[in-house]
Short mmCIF file of C-alpha atoms and ligand atoms in Angstrom, two decimals:
data_model
loop_
_atom_site.label_atom_id
_atom_site.label_comp_id
_atom_site.label_asym_id
_atom_site.label_seq_id
_atom_site.Cartn_x
_atom_site.Cartn_y
_atom_site.Cartn_z
CA MET K 479 90.56 85.78 70.43
CA TYR K 480 89.02 89.08 69.31
CA GLU K 481 86.33 88.86 66.66
CA GLY K 482 87.60 85.62 65.16
CA ASN K 483 91.31 86.54 65.21
CA SER K 484 94.06 86.00 67.81
CA VAL K 485 94.83 89.11 69.88
CA GLU K 486 98.59 88.82 68.99
CA GLU K 487 97.59 89.13 65.20
CA LEU K 488 95.36 92.15 65.71
CA ASP K 489 96.36 95.29 63.86
CA LYS K 490 97.67 97.60 66.56
CA ARG K 491 95.69 100.69 65.28
CA ARG K 492 92.57 98.61 65.27
CA ALA K 493 93.29 97.39 68.82
CA ALA K 494 93.85 100.96 69.96
CA LEU K 495 90.49 102.11 68.61
CA GLU K 496 88.28 99.29 69.40
CA ILE K 497 89.63 98.07 72.70
CA GLY K 498 89.48 100.44 75.64
CA PHE K 499 91.79 99.55 78.58
CA VAL K 500 91.75 101.26 81.95
CA PHE K 501 94.56 100.51 84.29
CA GLN K 502 94.34 99.99 88.00
CA SER K 503 96.65 102.84 88.96
CA PRO K 504 95.48 106.21 87.71
CA ASP K 505 99.03 107.55 87.54
CA ALA K 506 100.28 104.92 85.20
CA GLN K 507 97.94 105.89 82.43
CA ILE K 508 97.92 109.58 82.11
CA VAL K 509 99.97 110.88 79.15
CA THR K 510 99.58 114.77 78.94
CA ASP K 511 99.72 117.38 81.66
CA ARG K 512 96.17 118.92 81.54
CA VAL K 513 92.76 117.51 81.80
CA SER K 514 91.53 118.96 78.66
CA SER K 515 94.45 117.81 76.54
CA GLU K 516 94.20 114.29 78.26
CA LEU K 517 90.59 113.91 77.16
CA ALA K 518 91.43 114.85 73.55
CA PHE K 519 94.63 112.91 73.20
CA GLY K 520 93.23 109.63 71.89
CA LEU K 521 90.84 111.21 69.35
CA GLU K 522 93.60 113.48 68.13
CA ASN K 523 95.82 110.56 67.43
CA ALA K 524 93.11 108.72 65.72
CA GLY K 525 92.81 111.65 63.19
CA VAL K 526 89.10 112.74 64.34
CA PRO K 527 88.10 116.13 63.18
CA PRO K 528 88.50 118.91 65.72
CA GLU K 529 84.69 119.75 65.95
CA GLU K 530 83.87 116.22 66.60
CA ILE K 531 86.59 115.87 69.22
CA ARG K 532 85.11 118.96 70.88
CA ARG K 533 81.62 117.55 70.94
CA ARG K 534 82.59 114.15 72.27
CA VAL K 535 85.01 115.60 74.88
CA ALA K 536 82.14 117.93 76.04
CA GLU K 537 79.60 115.11 76.31
CA MET K 538 82.04 112.79 78.43
CA ALA K 539 83.14 115.66 80.55
CA GLY K 540 79.65 116.60 81.40
CA PHE K 541 78.63 112.94 82.14
CA PHE K 542 81.65 112.47 84.50
CA GLY K 543 81.20 115.92 86.34
CA ILE K 544 84.54 116.96 85.00
CA GLU K 545 83.59 120.63 84.02
CA SER K 546 84.66 122.21 87.18
CA TRP K 547 88.33 120.83 86.89
CA TYR K 548 88.35 120.60 83.06
CA HIS K 549 91.10 123.41 82.87
CA LYS K 550 93.28 122.06 85.62
CA GLU K 551 96.83 120.62 85.44
CA ILE K 552 96.85 116.87 86.01
CA ASP K 553 99.32 117.38 89.03
CA ALA K 554 96.53 119.44 90.61
CA LEU K 555 93.80 116.55 90.70
CA SER K 556 92.77 114.31 93.58
CA GLY K 557 93.27 110.55 93.28
CA GLY K 558 89.59 109.89 92.43
CA GLN K 559 89.60 112.75 89.89
CA LYS K 560 92.54 111.06 88.23
CA GLN K 561 90.67 107.76 88.04
CA LEU K 562 87.59 109.47 86.56
CA LEU K 563 89.75 111.21 83.95
CA ASN K 564 91.25 107.93 82.95
CA LEU K 565 87.75 106.37 82.74
CA ALA K 566 86.45 109.35 80.59
CA SER K 567 89.54 109.48 78.30
CA VAL K 568 88.83 105.86 77.41
CA MET K 569 85.05 106.21 77.16
CA VAL K 570 85.54 109.14 74.78
CA MET K 571 87.06 106.84 72.38
CA ASN K 572 83.76 104.84 72.20
CA PRO K 573 85.58 101.41 72.17
CA LYS K 574 83.76 98.32 71.27
CA VAL K 575 85.16 96.35 74.09
CA LEU K 576 85.87 97.99 77.44
CA ILE K 577 88.42 96.35 79.86
CA LEU K 578 88.57 97.79 83.27
CA ASP K 579 91.03 97.06 86.13
CA GLU K 580 89.18 97.96 89.36
CA PRO K 581 87.77 101.04 87.86
CA THR K 582 85.94 102.13 91.07
CA SER K 583 88.76 101.83 93.64
CA GLN K 584 89.30 105.47 94.22
CA LEU K 585 85.81 106.78 93.62
CA ASP K 586 83.47 108.14 96.33
CA PRO K 587 80.36 105.91 96.78
CA VAL K 588 78.32 108.32 94.99
CA SER K 589 80.49 108.66 91.82
CA ALA K 590 81.20 104.76 91.94
CA GLY K 591 77.28 104.24 91.73
CA ASN K 592 77.03 106.70 88.85
CA PHE K 593 79.81 105.11 86.97
CA ILE K 594 78.40 101.64 87.42
CA SER K 595 74.97 102.88 86.18
CA MET K 596 76.67 104.14 83.13
CA LEU K 597 78.26 100.73 82.64
CA GLU K 598 74.97 99.11 83.01
CA LYS K 599 73.42 101.32 80.36
CA LEU K 600 76.29 100.79 77.86
CA ASN K 601 75.91 97.14 78.21
CA ARG K 602 72.05 96.83 78.40
CA GLU K 603 71.15 99.54 75.81
CA LEU K 604 74.08 99.76 73.47
CA GLY K 605 75.28 96.07 73.70
CA GLN K 606 78.81 97.10 74.74
CA THR K 607 81.07 94.27 75.75
CA ILE K 608 82.55 94.89 79.24
CA LEU K 609 85.23 92.85 81.07
CA LEU K 610 86.18 94.09 84.39
CA THR K 611 88.02 92.92 87.55
CA GLU K 612 86.75 94.25 90.91
CA HIS K 613 87.20 93.79 94.68
CA ARG K 614 84.01 95.95 95.45
CA GLN K 615 81.34 93.65 94.28
CA GLU K 616 78.21 94.94 96.00
CA GLU K 617 76.80 96.64 92.96
CA LEU K 618 78.61 95.09 90.03
CA PHE K 619 78.32 91.36 90.84
CA PRO K 620 74.44 91.41 90.21
CA LEU K 621 74.79 93.25 86.88
CA ALA K 622 77.29 90.81 85.27
CA ASP K 623 76.10 88.18 82.77
CA ARG K 624 78.89 85.92 83.85
CA VAL K 625 81.33 85.98 86.65
CA GLY K 626 84.87 84.41 86.32
CA LEU K 627 86.77 83.18 89.25
CA MET K 628 90.59 83.32 89.05
CA GLU K 629 92.94 81.73 91.32
CA ALA K 630 96.82 81.72 90.92
CA GLY K 631 96.62 82.85 87.31
CA GLU K 632 94.02 80.21 86.27
CA LEU K 633 90.57 80.85 85.35
CA LYS K 634 88.65 78.34 87.59
CA ALA K 635 85.00 78.82 86.72
CA VAL K 636 82.77 81.06 84.69
CA LEU K 637 79.14 81.22 85.79
CA PRO K 638 76.07 83.32 86.09
CA PRO K 639 76.20 85.46 89.21
CA LYS K 640 73.71 83.57 91.33
CA GLU K 641 75.36 80.25 90.62
CA MET K 642 78.74 81.78 91.24
CA ALA K 643 77.54 83.17 94.67
CA ALA K 644 76.04 79.78 95.67
CA LEU K 645 79.32 78.07 94.65
CA LEU K 646 81.54 80.32 96.61
CA LEU K 647 79.35 80.26 99.69
CA GLU K 648 78.98 76.40 99.60
CA GLN K 649 82.88 76.02 99.36
CA ASN K 650 83.31 78.58 102.07
CA ALA K 651 85.86 80.03 99.74
CA PRO K 652 87.70 83.15 100.90
CA LEU K 653 86.26 84.97 98.08
CA ALA K 654 82.83 84.51 99.37
CA LYS K 655 83.67 87.45 101.69
CA ALA K 656 83.54 89.63 98.60
CA LEU K 657 80.01 88.69 97.62
CA PRO K 658 77.26 91.29 97.81
CA THR K 659 75.86 91.61 101.34
CA PRO K 660 72.24 90.37 100.49
CA ALA K 661 73.70 87.02 99.28
CA LYS K 662 75.93 86.64 102.41
CA ILE K 663 73.13 87.33 104.84
CA ALA K 664 70.54 85.15 103.17
CA TRP K 665 73.04 82.31 103.06
CA ALA K 666 73.83 82.75 106.78
CA LEU K 667 70.07 82.50 107.52
CA GLY K 668 69.64 79.29 105.77
CA GLU K 669 68.53 80.29 102.28
CA LYS K 670 70.11 78.20 99.66
CA ALA K 671 68.10 78.42 96.49
CA GLY K 672 67.67 81.92 94.74
CA LEU K 673 70.05 83.90 96.72
CA PRO K 674 69.31 87.57 96.63
CA LEU K 675 72.03 89.75 95.13
CA THR K 676 70.66 93.26 94.72
CA MET K 677 69.42 95.55 97.50
CA LYS K 678 65.91 95.27 96.25
CA GLU K 679 66.02 91.40 96.37
CA GLY K 680 67.74 91.72 99.77
CA ARG K 681 65.02 93.92 101.30
CA SER K 682 62.06 91.70 100.04
CA PHE K 683 64.08 88.61 101.38
CA LEU K 684 64.34 90.18 104.93
CA MET K 685 60.85 91.57 104.62
CA SER K 686 59.49 87.88 103.91
CA LEU K 687 61.22 86.78 107.18
CA SER K 688 60.26 89.49 109.72
CA SER K 689 57.03 91.08 110.50
CA GLY K 690 58.33 94.24 108.98
CA THR K 691 58.25 96.28 112.29
CA SER K 692 61.35 97.72 113.37
CA GLY K 693 61.89 99.39 116.72
CA GLU K 694 63.15 102.94 116.89
CA PRO K 695 66.83 103.10 116.02
CA GLU K 696 68.82 103.20 119.03
CA ILE K 697 71.49 105.85 118.61
CA PRO K 698 74.42 105.01 120.82
CA GLU K 699 76.20 107.50 123.04
CA PRO K 700 79.30 109.17 121.49
CA LEU K 701 82.74 107.87 122.65
CA ALA K 702 84.05 109.57 125.61
CA ASP K 703 87.04 111.80 124.96
CA GLY K 704 90.51 110.30 125.55
CA GLU K 705 94.05 111.44 125.52
CA LYS K 706 94.72 113.71 122.46
CA ALA K 707 97.50 112.55 120.15
CA LEU K 708 97.04 115.25 117.49
CA GLU K 709 94.84 118.24 117.05
CA ALA K 710 94.04 120.57 114.20
CA LYS K 711 92.33 123.87 115.13
CA ASN K 712 90.77 126.23 112.70
CA ILE K 713 92.93 125.30 109.88
CA PHE K 714 92.67 127.24 106.44
CA PHE K 715 94.47 125.94 103.35
CA ARG K 716 94.61 126.69 99.69
CA TYR K 717 96.96 125.62 96.97
CA ASP K 718 97.39 129.15 95.49
CA LYS K 719 96.85 132.48 96.74
CA ASP K 720 94.11 133.17 94.19
CA ALA K 721 92.56 129.74 94.42
CA ARG K 722 89.62 128.80 96.76
CA ASP K 723 90.03 127.39 100.25
CA VAL K 724 90.29 123.61 100.26
CA LEU K 725 90.27 123.58 104.10
CA LYS K 726 88.15 126.20 105.78
CA ASP K 727 88.04 126.43 109.51
CA PHE K 728 88.75 122.77 109.69
CA SER K 729 89.10 121.32 113.23
CA LEU K 730 89.67 117.82 114.21
CA THR K 731 90.93 115.82 117.26
CA LEU K 732 92.70 112.53 116.91
CA GLN K 733 92.54 110.52 120.17
CA ARG K 734 95.37 108.15 121.30
CA GLY K 735 94.66 104.41 120.75
CA ARG K 736 91.75 105.16 118.34
CA CYS K 737 91.06 104.72 114.63
CA LEU K 738 89.09 107.63 113.07
CA ALA K 739 87.82 107.10 109.50
CA LEU K 740 87.37 110.11 107.37
CA LEU K 741 85.16 109.98 104.40
CA GLY K 742 83.96 112.45 101.76
CA GLY K 743 83.46 113.01 98.04
CA ASN K 744 86.26 112.99 95.45
CA GLY K 745 88.13 116.25 95.59
CA ALA K 746 86.70 117.19 98.99
CA GLY K 747 90.14 117.63 100.40
CA LYS K 748 90.91 114.51 102.24
CA THR K 749 94.38 114.06 100.98
CA THR K 750 95.11 117.66 101.37
CA MET K 751 94.04 117.47 105.07
CA LEU K 752 96.39 114.48 105.61
CA GLN K 753 99.22 116.43 104.12
CA VAL K 754 98.45 119.41 106.38
CA LEU K 755 98.25 117.17 109.47
CA ALA K 756 101.52 115.34 108.54
CA GLY K 757 103.33 118.71 108.19
CA ILE K 758 103.86 118.46 104.41
CA LEU K 759 101.69 121.27 103.52
CA PRO K 760 101.53 124.51 105.57
CA PRO K 761 98.09 126.09 106.47
CA TYR K 762 97.87 129.81 105.96
CA ARG K 763 95.91 130.18 109.19
CA GLY K 764 95.23 127.78 112.16
CA LYS K 765 97.45 125.39 114.02
CA VAL K 766 98.25 121.66 114.13
CA LYS K 767 99.20 120.57 117.60
CA ARG K 768 101.17 117.30 117.51
CA GLN K 769 101.95 115.36 120.85
CA THR K 770 104.50 113.30 119.10
CA LYS K 771 107.10 113.63 116.35
CA LYS K 772 106.47 110.00 115.37
CA ILE K 773 104.01 110.62 112.71
CA ALA K 774 103.96 108.52 109.50
CA TYR K 775 101.91 109.31 106.55
CA LEU K 776 100.95 106.67 103.83
CA SER K 777 100.21 108.44 100.52
CA GLN K 778 97.16 107.60 98.25
CA ASN K 779 99.72 106.62 95.63
CA PRO K 780 101.77 104.00 97.43
CA ARG K 781 104.47 104.21 94.76
CA ALA K 782 105.56 107.42 96.27
CA VAL K 783 106.87 105.61 99.41
CA PHE K 784 109.46 103.75 97.57
CA LEU K 785 112.74 105.50 96.61
CA LYS K 786 115.13 102.49 95.90
CA GLU K 787 115.54 99.83 93.41
CA THR K 788 114.12 96.99 95.42
CA LEU K 789 111.90 96.60 98.42
CA GLU K 790 114.66 95.15 100.39
CA GLU K 791 116.72 98.26 100.00
CA ASP K 792 113.71 100.52 100.81
CA PHE K 793 112.97 98.50 104.06
CA THR K 794 116.51 98.82 105.09
CA LEU K 795 116.32 102.53 104.65
CA ALA K 796 113.43 102.68 106.85
CA ARG K 797 114.96 100.33 109.65
CA GLN K 798 118.68 99.90 109.36
CA ASP K 799 118.82 96.57 111.24
CA ALA K 800 117.92 94.18 108.51
CA ASN K 801 117.76 91.28 110.82
CA ASP K 802 115.31 93.30 112.77
CA TRP K 803 112.89 94.00 109.89
CA ARG K 804 113.17 90.59 108.53
CA GLN K 805 112.07 89.05 111.74
CA GLU K 806 109.00 91.39 111.80
CA LEU K 807 108.33 90.55 108.32
CA SER K 808 108.27 86.82 108.72
CA ALA K 809 106.45 86.89 112.05
CA SER K 810 103.40 88.71 110.59
CA PRO K 811 100.88 86.65 108.67
CA PHE K 812 99.79 89.79 106.87
CA PHE K 813 103.26 91.10 105.80
CA GLN K 814 104.76 87.60 105.18
CA ALA K 815 103.50 87.51 101.65
CA LEU K 816 106.11 90.12 100.87
CA VAL K 817 109.04 87.76 101.60
CA PRO K 818 109.26 86.31 98.01
CA LEU K 819 108.95 89.86 96.67
CA LEU K 820 111.90 91.44 98.22
CA GLU K 821 114.04 91.56 95.30
CA ARG K 822 111.36 93.29 93.09
CA ASN K 823 111.02 96.95 92.34
CA ALA K 824 107.90 98.63 93.56
CA MET K 825 106.82 99.17 89.93
CA ASP K 826 106.57 95.47 89.44
CA LEU K 827 103.95 94.64 92.15
CA SER K 828 100.29 94.27 91.92
CA GLY K 829 98.12 96.76 93.36
CA GLY K 830 97.47 94.81 96.47
CA GLU K 831 101.18 93.82 96.94
CA LEU K 832 102.30 97.49 96.66
CA GLN K 833 99.72 98.64 99.14
CA LYS K 834 100.99 95.97 101.65
CA ALA K 835 104.69 96.88 100.98
CA ALA K 836 104.09 100.55 101.55
CA LEU K 837 102.32 99.78 104.85
CA PHE K 838 105.06 97.73 105.98
CA LYS K 839 107.71 100.35 105.16
CA VAL K 840 105.66 102.94 107.07
CA MET K 841 105.32 100.53 110.07
CA LEU K 842 109.06 100.10 110.12
CA THR K 843 109.54 103.76 111.40
CA GLN K 844 107.66 102.87 114.54
CA PRO K 845 105.21 105.72 114.33
CA GLU K 846 102.76 106.57 117.11
CA VAL K 847 100.40 108.40 114.78
CA ILE K 848 99.55 106.84 111.40
CA LEU K 849 97.83 108.84 108.61
CA LEU K 850 96.60 106.39 105.95
CA ASP K 851 95.16 107.45 102.63
CA GLU K 852 92.96 104.74 100.88
CA PRO K 853 94.85 101.88 102.25
CA THR K 854 92.12 99.26 101.17
CA LYS K 855 92.38 99.85 97.61
CA GLY K 856 93.68 96.93 95.70
CA LEU K 857 93.21 94.46 98.66
CA ASP K 858 91.14 91.42 98.25
CA PRO K 859 88.56 90.77 100.97
CA PHE K 860 90.91 88.36 102.77
CA ALA K 861 93.64 90.84 102.81
CA LYS K 862 91.41 93.56 103.86
CA GLU K 863 90.28 91.56 106.98
CA GLU K 864 94.01 90.96 107.81
CA LEU K 865 94.66 94.53 107.47
CA GLY K 866 91.66 95.40 109.71
CA ASP K 867 93.09 93.00 112.32
CA ILE K 868 96.46 94.85 112.12
CA LEU K 869 94.90 98.23 112.61
CA ARG K 870 93.05 96.98 115.58
CA GLU K 871 96.27 95.47 116.99
CA TRP K 872 97.99 99.07 116.45
CA THR K 873 95.20 100.83 118.23
CA LEU K 874 95.37 98.39 121.14
CA GLN K 875 99.18 99.17 121.39
CA GLY K 876 98.17 102.91 121.70
CA LYS K 877 98.87 103.97 118.23
CA SER K 878 96.42 106.50 116.79
CA LEU K 879 95.16 106.12 113.21
CA LEU K 880 93.53 108.48 110.86
CA LEU K 881 92.18 106.43 107.93
CA VAL K 882 90.92 108.21 104.76
CA THR K 883 88.77 105.91 102.72
CA HIS K 884 85.93 105.52 100.40
CA ASP K 885 85.35 101.93 101.80
CA VAL K 886 82.22 102.45 104.03
CA GLU K 887 82.14 98.63 104.68
CA PHE K 888 85.77 98.67 105.99
CA SER K 889 85.16 101.83 108.15
CA ALA K 890 82.08 100.38 109.70
CA ARG K 891 83.97 97.32 110.77
CA TYR K 892 87.16 98.55 111.94
CA ALA K 893 87.01 102.21 112.83
CA ASP K 894 86.06 103.43 116.41
CA GLU K 895 84.58 106.70 114.96
CA CYS K 896 83.72 108.04 111.54
CA ALA K 897 83.63 111.59 110.23
CA PHE K 898 82.59 113.29 107.02
CA LEU K 899 84.35 116.00 105.21
CA PHE K 900 82.45 118.67 103.32
CA ASP K 901 83.07 122.11 102.16
CA GLY K 902 86.44 122.36 103.78
CA GLY K 903 85.45 121.10 107.26
CA ILE K 904 83.85 118.24 109.29
CA VAL K 905 80.15 118.03 109.07
CA SER K 906 79.25 114.98 111.00
CA LYS K 907 81.20 112.58 113.49
CA GLY K 908 80.17 109.56 115.44
CA THR K 909 80.60 105.92 116.14
CA PRO K 910 80.06 103.83 112.96
CA ARG K 911 76.65 102.82 114.15
CA SER K 912 75.26 106.43 114.54
CA PHE K 913 77.25 107.71 111.71
CA PHE K 914 75.98 105.06 109.13
CA ALA K 915 72.50 104.71 110.54
CA THR K 916 71.88 108.37 109.82
CA ASN K 917 73.23 108.65 106.39
CA GLN K 918 71.39 107.82 103.20
CA PHE K 919 74.01 107.36 100.48
CA TYR K 920 77.27 107.12 102.36
CA THR K 921 76.32 104.03 104.17
CA THR K 922 76.81 100.46 104.20
CA ALA K 923 75.02 97.78 102.24
CA ALA K 924 73.84 96.08 105.41
CA CYS K 925 72.30 99.39 106.57
CA LYS K 926 70.58 99.92 103.22
CA MET K 927 69.21 96.53 103.28
CA SER K 928 67.85 96.27 106.82
CA ARG K 929 66.76 99.89 107.20
CA GLY K 930 62.98 100.03 108.48
CA ILE K 931 62.80 96.19 108.35
CA LEU K 932 65.10 95.07 111.13
CA GLY K 933 66.35 97.73 113.45
CA ASP K 934 69.63 99.52 112.75
CA ALA K 935 72.44 97.32 111.84
CA VAL K 936 75.54 98.44 109.90
CA THR K 937 77.28 95.26 109.21
CA ALA K 938 76.20 92.00 107.76
CA GLU K 939 76.88 90.23 111.08
CA GLU K 940 74.57 92.52 112.80
CA VAL K 941 71.79 91.97 110.39
CA ILE K 942 72.15 88.20 110.83
CA GLN K 943 72.23 88.56 114.63
CA LEU K 944 69.06 90.82 114.55
CA ALA K 945 67.29 88.41 112.20
CA VAL K 946 68.05 85.41 114.38
CA GLY K 947 67.23 87.42 117.54
CA ALA K 948 63.86 88.34 116.07
CA ASP K 949 63.32 84.66 115.60
CA CYS K 950 62.41 84.92 111.95
N1 LIG N 1196 98.72 119.96 93.87
C1 LIG N 1196 97.52 120.62 93.81
N2 LIG N 1196 97.49 121.87 93.25
C2 LIG N 1196 96.29 122.49 93.20
N3 LIG N 1196 95.11 121.94 93.47
C3 LIG N 1196 95.15 120.69 94.06
C4 LIG N 1196 96.39 120.06 94.24
N4 LIG N 1196 96.00 118.81 94.75
C5 LIG N 1196 94.67 118.89 94.94
N5 LIG N 1196 94.10 119.91 94.49
C6 LIG N 1196 92.62 120.26 94.46
O1 LIG N 1196 92.25 120.42 95.70
C7 LIG N 1196 90.98 119.72 96.06
C8 LIG N 1196 91.09 118.61 97.15
O2 LIG N 1196 91.97 117.62 96.50
P1 LIG N 1196 92.38 116.36 97.50
O3 LIG N 1196 93.30 115.49 96.67
O4 LIG N 1196 92.52 116.63 98.89
O5 LIG N 1196 90.85 115.45 97.39
P2 LIG N 1196 90.41 114.09 98.04
O6 LIG N 1196 89.32 114.42 99.04
O7 LIG N 1196 91.53 113.43 98.66
O8 LIG N 1196 89.74 113.31 96.82
P3 LIG N 1196 89.85 111.87 96.37
O9 LIG N 1196 88.77 111.14 97.11
O10 LIG N 1196 89.49 111.90 94.83
O11 LIG N 1196 91.20 111.34 96.56
C9 LIG N 1196 90.53 119.16 94.70
O12 LIG N 1196 89.69 120.13 94.07
C10 LIG N 1196 91.87 119.20 93.90
O13 LIG N 1196 91.66 119.26 92.47
MG1 LIG N 1197 92.68 111.81 98.01
#
């Protein structure tokens, strides 16, 4: 029902003007070929006068930080820039109701935080109705008035956030893993009533437990150098002779049997860097030394991996012996979920299913070096854990992984080392513990929550251990 009418009966024009919908995959929504025309498209269709269009587009572009790429073609945008553009194109219509499907999945932590504060303002100050789905719950969950729990197409419960958190934790439901870190930590430490949800509540909770003294953070030794699997030396790359360098004197070594997570802002050049390492884009200066030819690259847009009508045909393309891949598929708890989907086209999969299918196809080529671009987007917390286990298994087998991601929690848990890309080069690199303990914004919720109170912990498990160890 929408304002007393059933949604089916709603006039199409009214629905288009009043209900703003943002899809999960940024590529599915874009209709024009330039950023400027995309932002104006909806308003032009609605017959809004040109002056007003200019004013509204300027305001939105300013808010979303789009000015520096306002004149670009859509094809020249990074994944996160496309997602921001979709959000801005819907917001510019000033809809009464906003429906968002995982709106922050490809945004860097800083842009995601800004976007979430904007949603909060729209809701609190302008009374806008917002309905959104999200796997990244850390900041959004505490802001909701009500949280719905969906399972197999059915809405199981709708509750205020604190009650929902308590319900999930009590049932030890798989989705409890997605709850904000403060709630999970407090629950594990025996708190039942009034679970903390925000960082502020979480810090006061920890403060009330401990004496508030934390020892000097211990910065662990960097990992010893191992055998090199791939090495990029002094790479320079730009998309056009007259454009600026995206990679500038970029150097990076990937060690055999390790997982290196690479973080960085939207548009920093992470996808570009993976494509240079994979040999898809040629640098104009510098060298990539590859110790093996068996390099696989999983694109940020997993649809790009599929060329055929069905998954089955695509998998057979990657590994001709169908018996062989079928065996691998059913033997793996993570990939097994694809068995009932084999007849489907990649277009007809959910975001999480698509990500899984793309990963399986890449794996079938038996690569030694795997370059992954945002592989956790669209995965629920349970699937993320399974993916993490698989990545670990692969590194134990001696495969080398380079993981580009905005998911700080995932990299803290599963990467051996983390690095930060800025201004075309790597500016910091270290084990997750040293990397996140020294970052202010690009850091995990557990680190923000415990900093200065409980030593330096980067995962929820570590905070719990420290709290129990401190006997509080
Ligand atoms: N095909 C292209 N032609 C021209 N410019 C491009 C092209 N692809 C990307 N760019 C530009 O190069 C820069 C780096 O883009 P890239 O996709 O590597 O960023 P990213 O770090 O992967 O960002 P995100 O986190 O949003 O995915 C951006 O400014 C982007 O606009
Ligand atoms: Mg990218």
